[in-house]
mmCIF file of C-alpha atoms in Angstrom:
data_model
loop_
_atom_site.group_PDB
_atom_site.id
_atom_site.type_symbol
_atom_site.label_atom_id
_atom_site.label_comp_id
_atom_site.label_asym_id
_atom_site.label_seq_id
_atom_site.Cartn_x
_atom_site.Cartn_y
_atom_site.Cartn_z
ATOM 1 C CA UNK T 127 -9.981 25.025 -32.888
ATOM 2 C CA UNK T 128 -8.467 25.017 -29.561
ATOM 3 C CA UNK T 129 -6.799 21.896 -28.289
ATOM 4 C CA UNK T 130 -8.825 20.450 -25.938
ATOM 5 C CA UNK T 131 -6.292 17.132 -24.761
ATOM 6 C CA UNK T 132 -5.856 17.215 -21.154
ATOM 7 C CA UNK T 133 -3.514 15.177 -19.458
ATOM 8 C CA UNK T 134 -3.657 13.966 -15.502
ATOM 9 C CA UNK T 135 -0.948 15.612 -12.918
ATOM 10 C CA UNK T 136 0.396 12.033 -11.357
ATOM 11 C CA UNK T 137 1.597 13.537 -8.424
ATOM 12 C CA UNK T 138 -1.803 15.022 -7.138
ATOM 13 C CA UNK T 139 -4.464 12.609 -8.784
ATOM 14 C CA UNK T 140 -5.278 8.720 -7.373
ATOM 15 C CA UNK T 141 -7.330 6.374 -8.482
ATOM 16 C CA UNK T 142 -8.730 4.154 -5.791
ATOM 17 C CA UNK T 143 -11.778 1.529 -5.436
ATOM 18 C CA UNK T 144 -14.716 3.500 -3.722
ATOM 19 C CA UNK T 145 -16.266 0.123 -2.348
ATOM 20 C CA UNK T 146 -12.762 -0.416 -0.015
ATOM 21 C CA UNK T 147 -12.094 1.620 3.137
ATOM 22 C CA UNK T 148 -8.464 1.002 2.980
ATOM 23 C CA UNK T 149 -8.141 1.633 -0.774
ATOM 24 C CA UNK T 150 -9.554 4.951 0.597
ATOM 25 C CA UNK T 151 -7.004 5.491 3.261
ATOM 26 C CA UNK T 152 -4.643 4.535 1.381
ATOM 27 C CA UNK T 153 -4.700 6.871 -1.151
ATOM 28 C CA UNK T 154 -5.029 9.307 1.114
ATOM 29 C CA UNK T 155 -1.689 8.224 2.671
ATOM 30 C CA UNK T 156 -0.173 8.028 -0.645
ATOM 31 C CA UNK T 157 -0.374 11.438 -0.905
ATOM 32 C CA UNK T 158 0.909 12.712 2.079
ATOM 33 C CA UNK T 159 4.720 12.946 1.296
ATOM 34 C CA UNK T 160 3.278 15.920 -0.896
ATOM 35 C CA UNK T 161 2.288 17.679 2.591
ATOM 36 C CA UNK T 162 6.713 17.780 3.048
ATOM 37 C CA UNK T 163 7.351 19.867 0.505
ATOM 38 C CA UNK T 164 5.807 22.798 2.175
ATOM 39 C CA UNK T 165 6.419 21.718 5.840
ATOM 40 C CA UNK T 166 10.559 22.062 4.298
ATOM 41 C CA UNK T 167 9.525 25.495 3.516
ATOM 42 C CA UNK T 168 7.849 26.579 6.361
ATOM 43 C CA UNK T 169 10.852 25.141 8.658
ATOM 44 C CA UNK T 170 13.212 26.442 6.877
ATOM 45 C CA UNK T 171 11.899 29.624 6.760
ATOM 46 C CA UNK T 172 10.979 29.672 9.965
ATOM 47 C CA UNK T 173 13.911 28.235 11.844
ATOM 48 C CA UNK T 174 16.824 28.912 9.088
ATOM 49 C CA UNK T 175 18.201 25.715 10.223
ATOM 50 C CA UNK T 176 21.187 24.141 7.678
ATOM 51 C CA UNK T 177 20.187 21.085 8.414
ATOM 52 C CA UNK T 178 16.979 21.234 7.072
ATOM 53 C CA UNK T 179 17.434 23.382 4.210
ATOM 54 C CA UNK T 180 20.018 20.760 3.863
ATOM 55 C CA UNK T 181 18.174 17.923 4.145
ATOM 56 C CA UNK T 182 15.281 19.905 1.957
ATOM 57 C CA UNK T 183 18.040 20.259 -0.919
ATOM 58 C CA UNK T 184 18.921 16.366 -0.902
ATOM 59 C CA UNK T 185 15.178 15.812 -1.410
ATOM 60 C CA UNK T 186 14.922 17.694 -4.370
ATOM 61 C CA UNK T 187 18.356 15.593 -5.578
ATOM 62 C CA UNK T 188 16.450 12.893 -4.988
ATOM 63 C CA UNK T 189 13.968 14.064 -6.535
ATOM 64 C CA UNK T 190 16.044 14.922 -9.753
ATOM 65 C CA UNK T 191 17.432 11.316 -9.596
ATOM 66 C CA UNK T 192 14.086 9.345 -9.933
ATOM 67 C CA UNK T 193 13.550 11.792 -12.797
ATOM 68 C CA UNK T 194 16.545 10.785 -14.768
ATOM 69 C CA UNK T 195 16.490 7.012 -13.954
ATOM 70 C CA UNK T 196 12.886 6.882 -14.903
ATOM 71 C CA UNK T 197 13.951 8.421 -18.308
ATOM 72 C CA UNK T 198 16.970 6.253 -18.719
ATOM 73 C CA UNK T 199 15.303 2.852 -18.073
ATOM 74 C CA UNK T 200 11.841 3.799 -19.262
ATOM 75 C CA UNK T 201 10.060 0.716 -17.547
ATOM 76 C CA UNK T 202 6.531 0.171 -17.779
ATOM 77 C CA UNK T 203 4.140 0.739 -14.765
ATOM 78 C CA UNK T 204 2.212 -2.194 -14.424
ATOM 79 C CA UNK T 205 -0.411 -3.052 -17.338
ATOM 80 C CA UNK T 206 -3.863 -2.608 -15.943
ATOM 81 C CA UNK T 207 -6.212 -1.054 -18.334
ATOM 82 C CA UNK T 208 -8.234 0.429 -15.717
ATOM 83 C CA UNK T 209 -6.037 2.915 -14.876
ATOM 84 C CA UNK T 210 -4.742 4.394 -17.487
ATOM 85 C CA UNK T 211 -1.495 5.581 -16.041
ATOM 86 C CA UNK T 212 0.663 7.875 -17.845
ATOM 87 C CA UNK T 213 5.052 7.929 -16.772
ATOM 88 C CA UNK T 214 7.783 5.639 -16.317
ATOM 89 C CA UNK T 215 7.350 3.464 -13.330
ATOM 90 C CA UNK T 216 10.911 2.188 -11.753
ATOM 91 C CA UNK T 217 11.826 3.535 -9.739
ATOM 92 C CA UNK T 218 8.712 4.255 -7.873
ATOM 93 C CA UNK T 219 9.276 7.856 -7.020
ATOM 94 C CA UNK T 220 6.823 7.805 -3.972
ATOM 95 C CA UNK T 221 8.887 5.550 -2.425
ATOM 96 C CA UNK T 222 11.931 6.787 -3.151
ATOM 97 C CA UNK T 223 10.886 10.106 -1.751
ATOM 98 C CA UNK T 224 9.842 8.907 1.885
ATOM 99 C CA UNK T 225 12.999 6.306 1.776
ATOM 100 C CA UNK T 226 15.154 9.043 1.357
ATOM 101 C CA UNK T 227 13.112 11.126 4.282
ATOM 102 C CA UNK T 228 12.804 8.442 6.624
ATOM 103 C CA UNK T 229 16.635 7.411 5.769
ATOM 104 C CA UNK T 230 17.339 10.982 6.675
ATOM 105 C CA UNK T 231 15.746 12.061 9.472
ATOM 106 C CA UNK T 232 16.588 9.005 11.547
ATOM 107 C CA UNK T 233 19.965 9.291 11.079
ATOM 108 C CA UNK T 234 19.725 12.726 12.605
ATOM 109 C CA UNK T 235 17.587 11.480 15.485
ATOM 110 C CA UNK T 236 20.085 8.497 15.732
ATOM 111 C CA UNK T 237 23.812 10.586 15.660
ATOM 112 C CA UNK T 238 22.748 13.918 16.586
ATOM 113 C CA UNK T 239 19.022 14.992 18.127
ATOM 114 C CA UNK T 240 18.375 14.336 21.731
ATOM 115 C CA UNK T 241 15.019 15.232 23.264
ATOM 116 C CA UNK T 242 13.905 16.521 26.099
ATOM 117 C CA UNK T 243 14.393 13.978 29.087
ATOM 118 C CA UNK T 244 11.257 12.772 30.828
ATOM 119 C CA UNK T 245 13.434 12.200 34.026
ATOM 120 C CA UNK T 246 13.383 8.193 33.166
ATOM 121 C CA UNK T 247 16.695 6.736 30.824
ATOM 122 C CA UNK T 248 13.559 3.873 30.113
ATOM 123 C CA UNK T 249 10.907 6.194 28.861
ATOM 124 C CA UNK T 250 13.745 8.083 27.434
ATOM 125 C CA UNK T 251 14.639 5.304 24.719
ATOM 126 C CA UNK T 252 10.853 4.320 24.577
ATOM 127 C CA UNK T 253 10.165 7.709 22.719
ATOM 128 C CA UNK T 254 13.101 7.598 21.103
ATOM 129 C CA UNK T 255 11.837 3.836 19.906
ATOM 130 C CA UNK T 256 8.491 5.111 19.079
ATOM 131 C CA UNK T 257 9.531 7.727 16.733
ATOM 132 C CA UNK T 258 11.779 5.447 14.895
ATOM 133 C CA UNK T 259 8.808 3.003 14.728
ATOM 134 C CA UNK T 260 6.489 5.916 13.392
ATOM 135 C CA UNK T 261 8.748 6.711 10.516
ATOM 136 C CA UNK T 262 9.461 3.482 9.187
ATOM 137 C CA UNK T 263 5.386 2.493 9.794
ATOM 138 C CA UNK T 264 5.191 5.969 7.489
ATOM 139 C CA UNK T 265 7.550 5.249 4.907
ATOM 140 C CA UNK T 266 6.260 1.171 4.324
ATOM 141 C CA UNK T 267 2.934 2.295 4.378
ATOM 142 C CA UNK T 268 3.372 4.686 1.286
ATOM 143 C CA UNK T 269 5.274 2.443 -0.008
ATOM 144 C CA UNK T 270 2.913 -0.078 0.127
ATOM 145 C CA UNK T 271 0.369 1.944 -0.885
ATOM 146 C CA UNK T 272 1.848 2.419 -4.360
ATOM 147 C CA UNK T 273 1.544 -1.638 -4.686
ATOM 148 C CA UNK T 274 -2.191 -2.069 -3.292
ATOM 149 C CA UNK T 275 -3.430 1.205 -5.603
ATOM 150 C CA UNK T 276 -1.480 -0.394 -9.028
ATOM 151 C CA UNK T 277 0.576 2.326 -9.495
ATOM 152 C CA UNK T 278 4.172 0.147 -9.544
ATOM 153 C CA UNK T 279 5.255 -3.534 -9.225
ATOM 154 C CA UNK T 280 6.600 -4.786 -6.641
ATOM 155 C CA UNK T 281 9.913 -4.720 -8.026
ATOM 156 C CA UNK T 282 9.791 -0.944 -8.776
ATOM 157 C CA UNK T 283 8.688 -0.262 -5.199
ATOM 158 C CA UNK T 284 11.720 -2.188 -3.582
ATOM 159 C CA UNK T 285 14.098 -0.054 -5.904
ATOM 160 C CA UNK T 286 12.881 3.146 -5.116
ATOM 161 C CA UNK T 287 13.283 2.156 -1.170
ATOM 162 C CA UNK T 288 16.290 1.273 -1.775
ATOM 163 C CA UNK T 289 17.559 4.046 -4.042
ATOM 164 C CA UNK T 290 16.093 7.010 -1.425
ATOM 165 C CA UNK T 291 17.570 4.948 2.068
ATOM 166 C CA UNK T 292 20.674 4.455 0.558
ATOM 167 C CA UNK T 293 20.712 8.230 -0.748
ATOM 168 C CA UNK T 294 19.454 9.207 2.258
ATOM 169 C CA UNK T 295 22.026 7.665 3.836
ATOM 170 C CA UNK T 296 24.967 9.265 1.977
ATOM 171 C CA UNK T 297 23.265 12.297 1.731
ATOM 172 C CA UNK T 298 23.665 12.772 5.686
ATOM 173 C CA UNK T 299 27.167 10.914 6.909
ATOM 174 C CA UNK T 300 28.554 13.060 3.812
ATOM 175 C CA UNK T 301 26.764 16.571 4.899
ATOM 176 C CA UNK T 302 26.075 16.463 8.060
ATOM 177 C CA UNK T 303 27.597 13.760 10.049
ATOM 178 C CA UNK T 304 31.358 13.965 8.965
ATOM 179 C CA UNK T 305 31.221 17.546 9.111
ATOM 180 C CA UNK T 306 30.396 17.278 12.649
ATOM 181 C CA UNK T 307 32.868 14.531 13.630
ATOM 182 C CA UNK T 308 35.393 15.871 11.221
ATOM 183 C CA UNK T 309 35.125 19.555 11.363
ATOM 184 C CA UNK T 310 38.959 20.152 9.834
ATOM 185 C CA UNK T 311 38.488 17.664 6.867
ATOM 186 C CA UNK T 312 37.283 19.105 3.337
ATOM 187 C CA UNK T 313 33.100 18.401 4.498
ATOM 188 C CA UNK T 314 33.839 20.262 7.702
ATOM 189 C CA UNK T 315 35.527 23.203 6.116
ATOM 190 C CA UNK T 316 32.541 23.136 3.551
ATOM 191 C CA UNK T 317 30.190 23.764 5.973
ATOM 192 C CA UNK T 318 32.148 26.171 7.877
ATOM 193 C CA UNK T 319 32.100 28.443 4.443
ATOM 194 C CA UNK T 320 28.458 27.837 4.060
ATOM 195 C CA UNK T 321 27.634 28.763 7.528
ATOM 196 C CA UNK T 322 30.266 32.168 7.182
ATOM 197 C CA UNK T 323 29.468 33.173 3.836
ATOM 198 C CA UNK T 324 27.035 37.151 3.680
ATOM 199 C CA UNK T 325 24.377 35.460 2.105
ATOM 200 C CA UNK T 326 24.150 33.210 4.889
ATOM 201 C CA UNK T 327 24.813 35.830 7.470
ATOM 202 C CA UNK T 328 22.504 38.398 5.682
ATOM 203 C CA UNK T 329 19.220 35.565 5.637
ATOM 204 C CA UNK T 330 20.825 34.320 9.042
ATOM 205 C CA UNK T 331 21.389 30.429 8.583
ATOM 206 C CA UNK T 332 21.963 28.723 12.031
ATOM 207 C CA UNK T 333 23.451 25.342 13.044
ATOM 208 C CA UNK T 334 21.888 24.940 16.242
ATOM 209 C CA UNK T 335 22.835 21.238 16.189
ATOM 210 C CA UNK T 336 26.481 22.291 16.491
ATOM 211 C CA UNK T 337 26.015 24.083 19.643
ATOM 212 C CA UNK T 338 22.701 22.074 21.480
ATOM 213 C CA UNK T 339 21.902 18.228 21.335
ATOM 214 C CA UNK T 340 18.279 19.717 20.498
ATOM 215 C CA UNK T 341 19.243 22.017 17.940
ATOM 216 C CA UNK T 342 18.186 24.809 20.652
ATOM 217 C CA UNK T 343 14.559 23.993 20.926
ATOM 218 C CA UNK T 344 15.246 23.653 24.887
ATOM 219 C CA UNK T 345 17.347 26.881 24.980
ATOM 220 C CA UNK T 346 14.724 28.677 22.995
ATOM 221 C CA UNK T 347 11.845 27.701 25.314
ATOM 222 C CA UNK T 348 13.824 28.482 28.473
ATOM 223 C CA UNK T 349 14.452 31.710 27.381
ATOM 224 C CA UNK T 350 10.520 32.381 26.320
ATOM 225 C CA UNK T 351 9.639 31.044 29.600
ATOM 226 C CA UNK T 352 11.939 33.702 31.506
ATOM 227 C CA UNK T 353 10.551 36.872 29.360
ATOM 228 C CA UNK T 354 6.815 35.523 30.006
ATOM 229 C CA UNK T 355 7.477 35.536 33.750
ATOM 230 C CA UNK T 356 8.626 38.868 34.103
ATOM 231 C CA UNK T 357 6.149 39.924 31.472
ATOM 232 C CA UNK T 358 3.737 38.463 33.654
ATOM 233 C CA UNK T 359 5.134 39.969 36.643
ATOM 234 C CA UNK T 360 5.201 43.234 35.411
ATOM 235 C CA UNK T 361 1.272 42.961 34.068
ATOM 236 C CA UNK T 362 0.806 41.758 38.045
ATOM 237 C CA UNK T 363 2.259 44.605 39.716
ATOM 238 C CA UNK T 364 0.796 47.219 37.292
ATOM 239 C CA UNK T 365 -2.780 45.595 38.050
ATOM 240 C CA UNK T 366 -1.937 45.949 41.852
ATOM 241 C CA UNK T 367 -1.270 49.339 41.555
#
């Protein structure tokens, strides 16, 4: 007889109330840091930027670590019958996941990325406000989400914040932001070799960050804008004639 058991993939299946709008969005929300794995890939693929195959690799460490804590403490999710829930719940590895994104990415906004200027220094750090805003609303919203849907206490939810900021954290001063102050000490000459070696030449990894504040999204679009002219140009005079 075949075995018919079936078990639910966590990761990809909530459990909501129907009746409540916001359990609704919610668990829609909930599931969003899924949509990052494949934006990594597509940027990395795309742009063959270290930093974010960088920061892409320290997700999946963090990802690694919520694994083996979960399996080392083995703590209870919280014990509602309704559910059903099948894992280890501390630490909550939803929240660990966006703490360690949001932890991330705003330390690069913070010590290295500088967008385009408006023209006005006030609208300037307004932007700069508002995207620090949107990620933490992002990350405390998922977070939250894992404690209004009864997937994790609150205690669980706190750790895993805390555990993926604080990895996060380390994850970037020790990869990213030393090497750049510090390009002689050991982290410096680390990335050097990683940005040198064939493989890296052959699949052509990049550092834009090391040469433009914008990573060379500015560059990039000036020199698109130049070729489209004279493409345009050219299409003009051809027409003319």
């Amino acid at each position: 007889m075949a075995d018919t058991s079936r078990v639910s993939l966590d990761i990809t299946h909530v459990i909501y109330d129907p009746s409540s709008d916001m359990s609704l969005g919610l668990a829609l929300l909930t599931l969003s840091p899924i949509l990052l794995m494949p934006a990594y890939a597509a940027l990395a693929l795309q742009t063959r930027e270290l930093t974010i195959i960088n920061m892409w690799t320290g997700q999946f460490i963090s990802e690694a670590l919520n694994l083996v804590l979960k399996h080392m403490i083995k703590a209870e999710r919280p014990p509602d019958t309704r559910l059903h829930l099948s894992g280890y719940g501390f630490p909550s590895s939803h929240s660990q996941y966006m703490g360690y994104f949001g932890a991330f990415l705003m330390c690069h906004v913070y010590f290295r990325h500088r967008f385009a200027s408006t023209g006005c220094p006030l609208l300037d750090q307004l932007f700069r406000c508002f995207v620090y805003l949107g990620l933490i609303t992002w990350v405390g919203v998922v977070a939250y989400s894992r404690l209004h849907l009864l997937y994790h206490t609150p205690h669980q939810v706190i750790w895993g914040l805390g555990i993926g900021v604080s990895l996060g954290i380390v994850h970037y001063v020790v990869t990213e932001l030393l090497p750049h102050r510090r390009p002689l000490s050991v982290f410096g000459r680390a990335r050097a070799a990683v940005l040198t070696h064939s493989v890296a030449s052959w699949i052509q990894v990049r550092d834009g960050w090391a040469i433009w504040d914008d990573g060379g999204r500015g560059a990039e679009w000036k020199a698109w804008k130049v070729e489209y002219n004279e493409r345009r140009t050219r299409i003009s005079q051809k027409r003319d004639n």
